[in-house]
CSV table of C-alpha atoms in Angstrom, one decimal:
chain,number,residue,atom,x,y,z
A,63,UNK,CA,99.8,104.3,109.3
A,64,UNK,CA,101.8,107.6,107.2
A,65,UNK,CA,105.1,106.4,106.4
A,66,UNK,CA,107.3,109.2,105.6
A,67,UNK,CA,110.0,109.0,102.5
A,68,UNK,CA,112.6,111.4,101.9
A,69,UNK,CA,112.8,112.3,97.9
A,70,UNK,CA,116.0,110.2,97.7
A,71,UNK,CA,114.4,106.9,98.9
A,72,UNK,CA,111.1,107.7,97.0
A,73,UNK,CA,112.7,107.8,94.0
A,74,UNK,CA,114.9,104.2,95.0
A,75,UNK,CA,111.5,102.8,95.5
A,76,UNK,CA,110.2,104.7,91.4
A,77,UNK,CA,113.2,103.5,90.0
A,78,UNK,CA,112.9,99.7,91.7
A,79,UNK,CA,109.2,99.6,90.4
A,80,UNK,CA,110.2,100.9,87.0
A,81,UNK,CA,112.9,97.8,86.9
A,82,UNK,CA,110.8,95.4,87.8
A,83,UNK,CA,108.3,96.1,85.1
A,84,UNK,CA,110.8,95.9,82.7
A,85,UNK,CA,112.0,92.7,84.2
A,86,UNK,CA,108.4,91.3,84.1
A,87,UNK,CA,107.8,92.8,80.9
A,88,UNK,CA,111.0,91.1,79.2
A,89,UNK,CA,110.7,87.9,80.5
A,90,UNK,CA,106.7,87.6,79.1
A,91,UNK,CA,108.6,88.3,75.6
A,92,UNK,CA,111.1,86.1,75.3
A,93,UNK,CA,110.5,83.9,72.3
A,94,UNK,CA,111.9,81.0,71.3
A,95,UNK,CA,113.6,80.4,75.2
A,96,UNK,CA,112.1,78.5,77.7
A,97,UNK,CA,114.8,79.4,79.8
A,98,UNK,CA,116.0,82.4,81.5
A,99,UNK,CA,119.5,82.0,82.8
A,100,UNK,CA,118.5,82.5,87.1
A,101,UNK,CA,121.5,83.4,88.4
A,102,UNK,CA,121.3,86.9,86.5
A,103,UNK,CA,117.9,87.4,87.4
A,104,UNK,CA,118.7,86.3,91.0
A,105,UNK,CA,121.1,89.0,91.4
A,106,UNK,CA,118.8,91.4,89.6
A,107,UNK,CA,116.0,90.7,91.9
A,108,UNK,CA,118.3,90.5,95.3
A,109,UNK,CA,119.6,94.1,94.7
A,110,UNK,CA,115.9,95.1,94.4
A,111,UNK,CA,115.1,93.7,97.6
A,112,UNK,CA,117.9,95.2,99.0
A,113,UNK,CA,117.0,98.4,98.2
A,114,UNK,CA,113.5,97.9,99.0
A,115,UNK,CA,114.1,96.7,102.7
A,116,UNK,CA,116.5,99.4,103.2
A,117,UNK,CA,114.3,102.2,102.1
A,118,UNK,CA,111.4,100.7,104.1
A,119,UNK,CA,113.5,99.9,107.6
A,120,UNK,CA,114.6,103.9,107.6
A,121,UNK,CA,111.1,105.1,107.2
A,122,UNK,CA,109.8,102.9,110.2
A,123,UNK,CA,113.2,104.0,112.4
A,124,UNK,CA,112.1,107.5,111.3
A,125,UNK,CA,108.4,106.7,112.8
A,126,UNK,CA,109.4,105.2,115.7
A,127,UNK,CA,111.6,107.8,116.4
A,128,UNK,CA,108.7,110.4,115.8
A,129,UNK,CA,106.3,108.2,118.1
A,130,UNK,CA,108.7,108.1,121.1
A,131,UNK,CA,109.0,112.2,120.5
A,132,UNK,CA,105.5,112.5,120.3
A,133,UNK,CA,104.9,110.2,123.5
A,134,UNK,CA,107.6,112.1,125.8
């Protein structure tokens, strides 16, 4: 399946990526903590999956909408 993206959720999805690395990147640095404090990083990663499901529910309502279009 081709998914379409408009630049504007494209780039949601580049800059998401880009965060999590850092995110994944930090956290296998921190020295000298065994602990990182989860209700930061929960609401770190929750507005990542936000963005993330939202960017990929408007591509698939764009193809289904092409797909009904294409089948009329």
């Amino acid at each position: 399946m081709s998914y379409q993206l408009s630049e504007t959720e494209f780039n949601r999805l580049e800059s998401c990526v880009n965060q999590l690395d850092f995110v994944t990147d930090l956290c296998s640095h921190v020295e000298g903590r065994k602990e990182i404090p989860m209700d930061g990083l929960q609401s770190f990663l929750c507005a990542q999956q936000e963005t993330l499901h939202a960017t990929i529910k408007a591509a698939e309502e764009r193809r289904d909408a092409q797909m009904a279009l294409d089948a009329e």
